[in-house]
Amino acid sequence: MEVDVEKVALKYALANAVRFGGKAEVKAVVSKVFAELPELRTRAREIVAVVTDVVSRVNNMTLEEQEKLLRETWPEALVREKRVEEERKLPPLPRVEDFNGFVVTRFAPNPDFVLHLGSARPAILNYYYAKVMYKGKFILRFEDTDPKTKKPMLEAYDMIREDLKWLGVKWDEEYIQSLRMPIYYEHARKLIETGGAYVCTHPRDEIKRIRDEGRPDPCSLLPPETHLERWEKMLAGEYGEEQAVLRIKTDPAHPNPSVRDWIAFRVLDTSKNPHPLVGDKYTVWPTYNFACAIDDHLMGITHILRGEEHAVNTIKQEYIYRHFGWKPPVGIHFGRLNLEGMILSKSVIRRGIEKGAYHGWDDIRLGTLIALRRRGILPQTIWDLVFEVGIKPSTATLSTEKIHALNKKYLEPISNRYMFVAEPVKEYVLSGVTLPVVAEVMVHPSYPERGRRKIILESPHILVEEGALAGKGEVRLMGLGNFMIGEEGRLEFLNNDVAYAKDHGLPIIQWVPKDDNFPGTILKAERTEVRVIKGYGEPATRELKSEDRVQFVRIGFIRVEKPGVYIFTHD
């Protein structure tokens, strides 16, 4: 009876999606389908097309819909995936009951830069807590209200969205702060009217001196009517940069001087520094803490998970909540994430791109998500990494070897093996064989059911990496047979006995036909350099497509960027 391939694919696509927060991965599902139905490998192209279609449909469902269908149709698969989720141990959120059990979190990137590995941590944690653990709401908010010192990049908005989709992080609502300026103006006016904010016209140095002395700003003693007039002048463009700021009343003697009457709005000359979305429409812009506090309240955010560098910001924002009589969200701060052997610094990356040291945001030496994706790091690996670090308040330092070990767990079963001979190469002539010779190479040594790939040699000439046979007497050419190294580049055929090769400890050598190979280039990140490795792949490598994941024997795991161009992932 004909197997219902679509049904099998749906089972594994749902299970994979539930495991990874709502997003299934085609190759992982294909691997599961073939493991259950190995007889379908002869119809690989057809099966991959079916799985791709099923995964697309599953990924358009909500996580709740995925879990419901999996529970109703394949409850045993859901139980297995739930066990996996239980292995990801995160502590429960505090004070969930204060919000009637409904959790709302947000991920709020500044689009002045693309996401990097450190950015993935708050994105995944906020998403997972809200959508997976508590079945609540997750919001994406672009915090882009500084067109001067943290000028947004127009392309970053879509790049961030793509990074999140790749991670499997789906948002219920999206907001862009630069498009919400009237809302901030309205709340600023209310604060002025109720005495919670005032317009200060002192120079920057004077403001600092007053703060350092811990005394009230003389401007704060003026009546609200005066500040409303000043506020209107700010909006009308009658003040230039640094001539007037709106400050939030706090405690002039607060132990942290930066908290003392912190600045909520400033004037920016957007004719010189236009915003990529709204141009020079506005000249009065809210600071991070003001816009953040207003939005967190209006969007119903219950819990905020962010880095420890925001601890002081949490204190500042609480004054907004006090002035308005609002209940503040619960703030949770985790330590920094350092990665050895990979470049994460925004300033270093930006300068490097500007000077041409890096080719772009996806330069494989960088720790940006788009670069990691290009390298061949899988989103499941990023998830595992984030859960391993968790929400610890201490700084976590990870090595690239750790990332590679986690990634290898996912790549190993889906990466078929191919031979690739790197330059410089040496030509050898096979002797004692009858042409044509048919070599058989295992597709994957750990999955013998995937069969063997045939390489037909119409000519006795092959290519081997120069020096690979130096100092050796007998060798085994992978899938071809055992040979004795003769004079003048000749290889004398001995036998094709695998046991003979094992008993005699023959080194296994990879090779490609001289007349039927596929030239290719591997790009390999080696700390601050990109090494270019040119060579020749076996005939089957010409069939590889963009985004295929394979392993080149004795080289490492490879992501196919396009036919003939390969990105080295790791060993």
PDB file of C-alpha atoms in Angstrom, residues 136-402:
ATOM      1  CA  GLY A 136       0.850  34.800  26.511  1.00  0.00           C
ATOM      2  CA  LYS A 137       1.803  37.546  24.063  1.00  0.00           C
ATOM      3  CA  PHE A 138       5.132  38.483  22.518  1.00  0.00           C
ATOM      4  CA  ILE A 139       5.806  41.909  20.982  1.00  0.00           C
ATOM      5  CA  LEU A 140       8.517  43.151  18.625  1.00  0.00           C
ATOM      6  CA  ARG A 141       9.275  46.841  19.117  1.00  0.00           C
ATOM      7  CA  PHE A 142      11.872  48.858  17.216  1.00  0.00           C
ATOM      8  CA  GLU A 143      13.383  51.469  19.520  1.00  0.00           C
ATOM      9  CA  ASP A 144      14.627  54.050  17.032  1.00  0.00           C
ATOM     10  CA  THR A 145      14.263  57.463  18.684  1.00  0.00           C
ATOM     11  CA  ASP A 146      17.887  58.583  18.427  1.00  0.00           C
ATOM     12  CA  PRO A 147      18.546  59.698  14.839  1.00  0.00           C
ATOM     13  CA  LYS A 148      21.827  61.362  15.815  1.00  0.00           C
ATOM     14  CA  THR A 149      24.087  59.218  18.023  1.00  0.00           C
ATOM     15  CA  LYS A 150      22.412  55.860  17.303  1.00  0.00           C
ATOM     16  CA  LYS A 151      21.144  56.569  13.834  1.00  0.00           C
ATOM     17  CA  PRO A 152      18.902  53.749  12.588  1.00  0.00           C
ATOM     18  CA  MET A 153      19.853  51.910   9.404  1.00  0.00           C
ATOM     19  CA  LEU A 154      16.931  51.607   7.009  1.00  0.00           C
ATOM     20  CA  GLU A 155      17.959  48.092   5.989  1.00  0.00           C
ATOM     21  CA  ALA A 156      18.241  46.942   9.621  1.00  0.00           C
ATOM     22  CA  TYR A 157      14.467  46.798  10.198  1.00  0.00           C
ATOM     23  CA  ASP A 158      13.970  44.029   7.631  1.00  0.00           C
ATOM     24  CA  MET A 159      17.253  42.335   8.506  1.00  0.00           C
ATOM     25  CA  ILE A 160      16.167  42.072  12.140  1.00  0.00           C
ATOM     26  CA  ARG A 161      12.794  40.677  11.095  1.00  0.00           C
ATOM     27  CA  GLU A 162      14.536  38.068   8.932  1.00  0.00           C
ATOM     28  CA  ASP A 163      16.908  37.125  11.753  1.00  0.00           C
ATOM     29  CA  LEU A 164      13.986  36.570  14.128  1.00  0.00           C
ATOM     30  CA  LYS A 165      12.101  34.486  11.562  1.00  0.00           C
ATOM     31  CA  TRP A 166      15.228  32.387  11.056  1.00  0.00           C
ATOM     32  CA  LEU A 167      15.430  31.847  14.823  1.00  0.00           C
ATOM     33  CA  GLY A 168      11.792  30.752  14.876  1.00  0.00           C
ATOM     34  CA  VAL A 169      10.774  33.759  16.977  1.00  0.00           C
ATOM     35  CA  LYS A 170       7.293  34.899  15.936  1.00  0.00           C
ATOM     36  CA  TRP A 171       5.741  38.079  17.260  1.00  0.00           C
ATOM     37  CA  ASP A 172       2.056  38.823  17.836  1.00  0.00           C
ATOM     38  CA  GLU A 173       2.364  42.596  17.433  1.00  0.00           C
ATOM     39  CA  GLU A 174       4.945  44.967  15.994  1.00  0.00           C
ATOM     40  CA  TYR A 175       5.605  48.633  16.813  1.00  0.00           C
ATOM     41  CA  ILE A 176       8.086  51.233  15.603  1.00  0.00           C
ATOM     42  CA  GLN A 177       8.710  54.020  18.089  1.00  0.00           C
ATOM     43  CA  SER A 178       9.556  56.706  15.526  1.00  0.00           C
ATOM     44  CA  LEU A 179       5.998  56.308  14.225  1.00  0.00           C
ATOM     45  CA  ARG A 180       4.510  56.879  17.706  1.00  0.00           C
ATOM     46  CA  MET A 181       5.834  60.378  18.407  1.00  0.00           C
ATOM     47  CA  PRO A 182       2.413  62.008  19.058  1.00  0.00           C
ATOM     48  CA  ILE A 183       1.817  59.444  21.825  1.00  0.00           C
ATOM     49  CA  TYR A 184       5.034  60.441  23.577  1.00  0.00           C
ATOM     50  CA  TYR A 185       4.248  64.143  23.205  1.00  0.00           C
ATOM     51  CA  GLU A 186       0.829  63.608  24.752  1.00  0.00           C
ATOM     52  CA  HIS A 187       2.265  61.855  27.805  1.00  0.00           C
ATOM     53  CA  ALA A 188       5.013  64.435  28.173  1.00  0.00           C
ATOM     54  CA  ARG A 189       2.368  67.179  28.325  1.00  0.00           C
ATOM     55  CA  LYS A 190       0.429  65.260  30.992  1.00  0.00           C
ATOM     56  CA  LEU A 191       3.567  64.916  33.105  1.00  0.00           C
ATOM     57  CA  ILE A 192       4.275  68.634  32.829  1.00  0.00           C
ATOM     58  CA  GLU A 193       0.707  69.487  33.808  1.00  0.00           C
ATOM     59  CA  THR A 194       0.868  67.264  36.909  1.00  0.00           C
ATOM     60  CA  GLY A 195       4.319  68.468  37.943  1.00  0.00           C
ATOM     61  CA  GLY A 196       6.151  65.247  37.108  1.00  0.00           C
ATOM     62  CA  ALA A 197       8.375  66.824  34.442  1.00  0.00           C
ATOM     63  CA  TYR A 198       9.798  70.230  33.591  1.00  0.00           C
ATOM     64  CA  VAL A 199      11.690  71.963  30.792  1.00  0.00           C
ATOM     65  CA  CYS A 200      15.238  72.907  31.727  1.00  0.00           C
ATOM     66  CA  THR A 201      17.139  75.542  29.749  1.00  0.00           C
ATOM     67  CA  HIS A 202      20.466  75.278  31.560  1.00  0.00           C
ATOM     68  CA  PRO A 203      23.578  74.381  29.542  1.00  0.00           C
ATOM     69  CA  ARG A 204      24.764  70.783  29.726  1.00  0.00           C
ATOM     70  CA  ASP A 205      27.683  71.618  32.041  1.00  0.00           C
ATOM     71  CA  GLU A 206      25.372  73.406  34.450  1.00  0.00           C
ATOM     72  CA  ILE A 207      22.966  70.470  34.517  1.00  0.00           C
ATOM     73  CA  LYS A 208      25.859  68.167  35.393  1.00  0.00           C
ATOM     74  CA  ARG A 209      27.062  70.495  38.154  1.00  0.00           C
ATOM     75  CA  ILE A 210      23.584  70.684  39.715  1.00  0.00           C
ATOM     76  CA  ARG A 211      23.263  66.904  39.540  1.00  0.00           C
ATOM     77  CA  ASP A 212      26.669  66.328  41.101  1.00  0.00           C
ATOM     78  CA  GLU A 213      25.808  68.689  43.948  1.00  0.00           C
ATOM     79  CA  GLY A 214      22.570  66.802  44.568  1.00  0.00           C
ATOM     80  CA  ARG A 215      20.380  69.906  44.721  1.00  0.00           C
ATOM     81  CA  PRO A 216      17.112  70.715  42.899  1.00  0.00           C
ATOM     82  CA  ASP A 217      17.346  72.295  39.462  1.00  0.00           C
ATOM     83  CA  PRO A 218      16.097  75.919  39.729  1.00  0.00           C
ATOM     84  CA  CYS A 219      13.954  75.270  36.621  1.00  0.00           C
ATOM     85  CA  SER A 220      12.052  72.583  38.509  1.00  0.00           C
ATOM     86  CA  LEU A 221      10.745  75.245  40.937  1.00  0.00           C
ATOM     87  CA  LEU A 222       8.910  77.148  38.184  1.00  0.00           C
ATOM     88  CA  PRO A 223       5.114  76.599  37.772  1.00  0.00           C
ATOM     89  CA  PRO A 224       3.733  74.051  35.254  1.00  0.00           C
ATOM     90  CA  GLU A 225       2.373  76.877  33.106  1.00  0.00           C
ATOM     91  CA  THR A 226       5.905  78.104  32.420  1.00  0.00           C
ATOM     92  CA  HIS A 227       7.034  74.645  31.453  1.00  0.00           C
ATOM     93  CA  LEU A 228       4.042  74.135  29.162  1.00  0.00           C
ATOM     94  CA  GLU A 229       5.022  77.327  27.334  1.00  0.00           C
ATOM     95  CA  ARG A 230       8.622  76.131  27.063  1.00  0.00           C
ATOM     96  CA  TRP A 231       7.412  72.746  25.867  1.00  0.00           C
ATOM     97  CA  GLU A 232       5.390  74.346  23.078  1.00  0.00           C
ATOM     98  CA  LYS A 233       8.447  76.388  22.071  1.00  0.00           C
ATOM     99  CA  MET A 234      10.484  73.168  21.933  1.00  0.00           C
ATOM    100  CA  LEU A 235       7.922  71.596  19.624  1.00  0.00           C
ATOM    101  CA  ALA A 236       7.757  74.768  17.510  1.00  0.00           C
ATOM    102  CA  GLY A 237      11.505  74.645  16.909  1.00  0.00           C
ATOM    103  CA  GLU A 238      12.326  77.795  18.907  1.00  0.00           C
ATOM    104  CA  TYR A 239      15.104  75.998  20.801  1.00  0.00           C
ATOM    105  CA  GLY A 240      18.194  74.562  19.162  1.00  0.00           C
ATOM    106  CA  GLU A 241      20.167  71.522  20.205  1.00  0.00           C
ATOM    107  CA  GLU A 242      21.148  71.554  23.909  1.00  0.00           C
ATOM    108  CA  GLN A 243      19.169  74.775  24.518  1.00  0.00           C
ATOM    109  CA  ALA A 244      16.272  72.969  26.227  1.00  0.00           C
ATOM    110  CA  VAL A 245      15.500  69.485  27.553  1.00  0.00           C
ATOM    111  CA  LEU A 246      12.525  67.911  29.295  1.00  0.00           C
ATOM    112  CA  ARG A 247      13.539  66.334  32.602  1.00  0.00           C
ATOM    113  CA  ILE A 248      11.677  63.887  34.831  1.00  0.00           C
ATOM    114  CA  LYS A 249      11.387  64.832  38.483  1.00  0.00           C
ATOM    115  CA  THR A 250      13.058  62.176  40.627  1.00  0.00           C
ATOM    116  CA  ASP A 251      15.141  62.567  43.772  1.00  0.00           C
ATOM    117  CA  PRO A 252      17.822  65.282  43.444  1.00  0.00           C
ATOM    118  CA  ALA A 253      19.834  63.438  46.100  1.00  0.00           C
ATOM    119  CA  HIS A 254      19.529  59.943  44.601  1.00  0.00           C
ATOM    120  CA  PRO A 255      22.734  57.909  45.202  1.00  0.00           C
ATOM    121  CA  ASN A 256      23.193  57.509  41.454  1.00  0.00           C
ATOM    122  CA  PRO A 257      23.692  60.954  39.849  1.00  0.00           C
ATOM    123  CA  SER A 258      22.453  59.678  36.463  1.00  0.00           C
ATOM    124  CA  VAL A 259      19.035  58.985  38.004  1.00  0.00           C
ATOM    125  CA  ARG A 260      18.672  62.542  39.321  1.00  0.00           C
ATOM    126  CA  ASP A 261      16.045  64.321  37.193  1.00  0.00           C
ATOM    127  CA  TRP A 262      17.005  62.346  34.098  1.00  0.00           C
ATOM    128  CA  ILE A 263      16.409  63.738  30.628  1.00  0.00           C
ATOM    129  CA  ALA A 264      13.269  62.551  28.851  1.00  0.00           C
ATOM    130  CA  PHE A 265      13.308  64.690  25.663  1.00  0.00           C
ATOM    131  CA  ARG A 266      15.975  66.597  23.794  1.00  0.00           C
ATOM    132  CA  VAL A 267      16.126  68.749  20.669  1.00  0.00           C
ATOM    133  CA  LEU A 268      17.895  67.254  17.664  1.00  0.00           C
ATOM    134  CA  ASP A 269      18.647  68.976  14.379  1.00  0.00           C
ATOM    135  CA  THR A 270      17.104  66.434  11.997  1.00  0.00           C
ATOM    136  CA  SER A 271      17.822  68.632   8.998  1.00  0.00           C
ATOM    137  CA  LYS A 272      21.423  67.524   9.524  1.00  0.00           C
ATOM    138  CA  ASN A 273      20.543  64.078  10.916  1.00  0.00           C
ATOM    139  CA  PRO A 274      17.316  62.980   9.229  1.00  0.00           C
ATOM    140  CA  HIS A 275      15.605  59.848  10.489  1.00  0.00           C
ATOM    141  CA  PRO A 276      15.421  57.090   7.829  1.00  0.00           C
ATOM    142  CA  LEU A 277      11.663  56.645   8.347  1.00  0.00           C
ATOM    143  CA  VAL A 278      10.316  60.110   9.240  1.00  0.00           C
ATOM    144  CA  GLY A 279      13.048  62.377   7.883  1.00  0.00           C
ATOM    145  CA  ASP A 280      13.097  65.811   9.555  1.00  0.00           C
ATOM    146  CA  LYS A 281       9.427  65.796  10.579  1.00  0.00           C
ATOM    147  CA  TYR A 282      10.340  65.920  14.291  1.00  0.00           C
ATOM    148  CA  THR A 283      13.042  67.823  16.145  1.00  0.00           C
ATOM    149  CA  VAL A 284      12.044  66.893  19.710  1.00  0.00           C
ATOM    150  CA  TRP A 285      12.863  63.269  20.438  1.00  0.00           C
ATOM    151  CA  PRO A 286      12.238  61.089  23.514  1.00  0.00           C
ATOM    152  CA  THR A 287      15.143  59.345  25.161  1.00  0.00           C
ATOM    153  CA  TYR A 288      15.237  55.587  25.491  1.00  0.00           C
ATOM    154  CA  ASN A 289      13.907  55.543  29.045  1.00  0.00           C
ATOM    155  CA  PHE A 290      10.899  57.754  28.374  1.00  0.00           C
ATOM    156  CA  ALA A 291       9.677  56.007  25.213  1.00  0.00           C
ATOM    157  CA  CYS A 292      10.397  52.613  26.730  1.00  0.00           C
ATOM    158  CA  ALA A 293       8.422  53.266  29.923  1.00  0.00           C
ATOM    159  CA  ILE A 294       5.400  54.698  28.074  1.00  0.00           C
ATOM    160  CA  ASP A 295       5.302  51.843  25.573  1.00  0.00           C
ATOM    161  CA  ASP A 296       5.795  49.103  28.131  1.00  0.00           C
ATOM    162  CA  HIS A 297       2.731  50.375  29.959  1.00  0.00           C
ATOM    163  CA  LEU A 298       0.541  50.979  26.907  1.00  0.00           C
ATOM    164  CA  MET A 299       1.455  47.597  25.429  1.00  0.00           C
ATOM    165  CA  GLY A 300       0.721  45.786  28.677  1.00  0.00           C
ATOM    166  CA  ILE A 301       4.211  44.403  29.175  1.00  0.00           C
ATOM    167  CA  THR A 302       4.310  42.314  32.355  1.00  0.00           C
ATOM    168  CA  HIS A 303       7.913  41.095  32.407  1.00  0.00           C
ATOM    169  CA  ILE A 304      11.077  42.537  30.895  1.00  0.00           C
ATOM    170  CA  LEU A 305      14.115  40.292  30.469  1.00  0.00           C
ATOM    171  CA  ARG A 306      17.183  42.255  29.449  1.00  0.00           C
ATOM    172  CA  GLY A 307      20.876  42.669  30.161  1.00  0.00           C
ATOM    173  CA  GLU A 308      22.316  43.860  33.449  1.00  0.00           C
ATOM    174  CA  GLU A 309      23.423  47.109  31.778  1.00  0.00           C
ATOM    175  CA  HIS A 310      19.741  48.118  31.904  1.00  0.00           C
ATOM    176  CA  ALA A 311      19.484  47.853  35.709  1.00  0.00           C
ATOM    177  CA  VAL A 312      19.824  51.649  36.133  1.00  0.00           C
ATOM    178  CA  ASN A 313      17.317  52.202  33.320  1.00  0.00           C
ATOM    179  CA  THR A 314      14.797  50.141  35.255  1.00  0.00           C
ATOM    180  CA  ILE A 315      15.226  52.497  38.231  1.00  0.00           C
ATOM    181  CA  LYS A 316      14.788  55.558  36.018  1.00  0.00           C
ATOM    182  CA  GLN A 317      11.680  54.204  34.319  1.00  0.00           C
ATOM    183  CA  GLU A 318      10.008  53.447  37.635  1.00  0.00           C
ATOM    184  CA  TYR A 319       9.669  57.210  38.207  1.00  0.00           C
ATOM    185  CA  ILE A 320       7.430  57.443  35.125  1.00  0.00           C
ATOM    186  CA  TYR A 321       5.231  54.733  36.591  1.00  0.00           C
ATOM    187  CA  ARG A 322       5.044  56.535  39.926  1.00  0.00           C
ATOM    188  CA  HIS A 323       4.068  59.847  38.347  1.00  0.00           C
ATOM    189  CA  PHE A 324       1.263  58.224  36.359  1.00  0.00           C
ATOM    190  CA  GLY A 325       0.192  55.810  39.100  1.00  0.00           C
ATOM    191  CA  TRP A 326       0.861  52.798  36.909  1.00  0.00           C
ATOM    192  CA  LYS A 327       1.951  49.322  37.993  1.00  0.00           C
ATOM    193  CA  PRO A 328       5.465  48.713  36.670  1.00  0.00           C
ATOM    194  CA  PRO A 329       6.414  45.490  34.870  1.00  0.00           C
ATOM    195  CA  VAL A 330       8.747  43.010  36.527  1.00  0.00           C
ATOM    196  CA  GLY A 331      12.353  43.572  35.511  1.00  0.00           C
ATOM    197  CA  ILE A 332      14.769  40.639  35.234  1.00  0.00           C
ATOM    198  CA  HIS A 333      18.414  41.330  34.378  1.00  0.00           C
ATOM    199  CA  PHE A 334      20.918  38.780  33.169  1.00  0.00           C
ATOM    200  CA  GLY A 335      24.683  38.998  32.744  1.00  0.00           C
ATOM    201  CA  ARG A 336      26.626  39.725  29.601  1.00  0.00           C
ATOM    202  CA  LEU A 337      27.417  37.064  27.034  1.00  0.00           C
ATOM    203  CA  ASN A 338      30.996  36.950  25.768  1.00  0.00           C
ATOM    204  CA  LEU A 339      32.078  34.734  22.911  1.00  0.00           C
ATOM    205  CA  GLU A 340      35.715  33.771  22.494  1.00  0.00           C
ATOM    206  CA  GLY A 341      37.046  33.679  18.963  1.00  0.00           C
ATOM    207  CA  MET A 342      34.215  35.640  17.338  1.00  0.00           C
ATOM    208  CA  ILE A 343      33.723  39.378  16.834  1.00  0.00           C
ATOM    209  CA  LEU A 344      30.594  40.766  18.550  1.00  0.00           C
ATOM    210  CA  SER A 345      31.494  44.413  19.216  1.00  0.00           C
ATOM    211  CA  LYS A 346      29.203  46.798  17.328  1.00  0.00           C
ATOM    212  CA  SER A 347      31.830  49.517  17.079  1.00  0.00           C
ATOM    213  CA  VAL A 348      34.532  47.123  15.870  1.00  0.00           C
ATOM    214  CA  ILE A 349      32.240  45.582  13.261  1.00  0.00           C
ATOM    215  CA  ARG A 350      30.932  48.946  12.053  1.00  0.00           C
ATOM    216  CA  ARG A 351      34.434  50.407  11.702  1.00  0.00           C
ATOM    217  CA  GLY A 352      35.621  47.257   9.961  1.00  0.00           C
ATOM    218  CA  ILE A 353      32.829  47.435   7.401  1.00  0.00           C
ATOM    219  CA  GLU A 354      33.378  51.154   6.814  1.00  0.00           C
ATOM    220  CA  LYS A 355      37.107  50.584   6.218  1.00  0.00           C
ATOM    221  CA  GLY A 356      36.547  47.543   4.027  1.00  0.00           C
ATOM    222  CA  ALA A 357      38.130  45.102   6.467  1.00  0.00           C
ATOM    223  CA  TYR A 358      34.879  43.106   6.484  1.00  0.00           C
ATOM    224  CA  HIS A 359      32.805  42.418   3.397  1.00  0.00           C
ATOM    225  CA  GLY A 360      29.502  43.189   5.106  1.00  0.00           C
ATOM    226  CA  TRP A 361      27.229  42.215   7.993  1.00  0.00           C
ATOM    227  CA  ASP A 362      27.375  38.588   6.838  1.00  0.00           C
ATOM    228  CA  ASP A 363      31.181  38.370   6.836  1.00  0.00           C
ATOM    229  CA  ILE A 364      31.857  34.860   8.144  1.00  0.00           C
ATOM    230  CA  ARG A 365      34.357  36.137  10.723  1.00  0.00           C
ATOM    231  CA  LEU A 366      31.642  38.033  12.603  1.00  0.00           C
ATOM    232  CA  GLY A 367      29.241  37.063  15.381  1.00  0.00           C
ATOM    233  CA  THR A 368      26.180  38.630  13.734  1.00  0.00           C
ATOM    234  CA  LEU A 369      23.270  36.256  13.256  1.00  0.00           C
ATOM    235  CA  ILE A 370      23.331  36.783   9.497  1.00  0.00           C
ATOM    236  CA  ALA A 371      27.028  35.803   9.507  1.00  0.00           C
ATOM    237  CA  LEU A 372      26.428  32.758  11.699  1.00  0.00           C
ATOM    238  CA  ARG A 373      23.589  31.747   9.403  1.00  0.00           C
ATOM    239  CA  ARG A 374      25.895  32.085   6.410  1.00  0.00           C
ATOM    240  CA  ARG A 375      28.517  30.013   8.231  1.00  0.00           C
ATOM    241  CA  GLY A 376      26.028  27.184   8.591  1.00  0.00           C
ATOM    242  CA  ILE A 377      25.165  27.514  12.276  1.00  0.00           C
ATOM    243  CA  LEU A 378      21.604  26.254  12.742  1.00  0.00           C
ATOM    244  CA  PRO A 379      18.898  28.122  14.691  1.00  0.00           C
ATOM    245  CA  GLN A 380      18.440  25.081  16.946  1.00  0.00           C
ATOM    246  CA  THR A 381      22.041  25.558  18.036  1.00  0.00           C
ATOM    247  CA  ILE A 382      21.399  29.170  19.034  1.00  0.00           C
ATOM    248  CA  TRP A 383      18.401  28.047  21.078  1.00  0.00           C
ATOM    249  CA  ASP A 384      20.454  25.392  22.867  1.00  0.00           C
ATOM    250  CA  LEU A 385      23.151  27.945  23.595  1.00  0.00           C
ATOM    251  CA  VAL A 386      20.680  30.460  25.045  1.00  0.00           C
ATOM    252  CA  PHE A 387      19.050  27.851  27.259  1.00  0.00           C
ATOM    253  CA  GLU A 388      22.391  26.618  28.494  1.00  0.00           C
ATOM    254  CA  VAL A 389      23.309  30.136  29.616  1.00  0.00           C
ATOM    255  CA  GLY A 390      19.784  30.914  30.853  1.00  0.00           C
ATOM    256  CA  ILE A 391      19.098  34.074  32.860  1.00  0.00           C
ATOM    257  CA  LYS A 392      22.078  33.970  35.185  1.00  0.00           C
ATOM    258  CA  PRO A 393      23.082  37.408  36.476  1.00  0.00           C
ATOM    259  CA  SER A 394      26.774  36.620  36.055  1.00  0.00           C
ATOM    260  CA  THR A 395      28.717  37.113  32.840  1.00  0.00           C
ATOM    261  CA  ALA A 396      28.870  33.988  30.664  1.00  0.00           C
ATOM    262  CA  THR A 397      31.839  33.311  28.416  1.00  0.00           C
ATOM    263  CA  LEU A 398      31.448  30.741  25.666  1.00  0.00           C
ATOM    264  CA  SER A 399      33.923  29.364  23.166  1.00  0.00           C
ATOM    265  CA  THR A 400      33.337  28.836  19.475  1.00  0.00           C
ATOM    266  CA  GLU A 401      34.169  25.179  20.149  1.00  0.00           C
ATOM    267  CA  LYS A 402      31.052  24.988  22.333  1.00  0.00           C
TER     268      LYS A 402
END
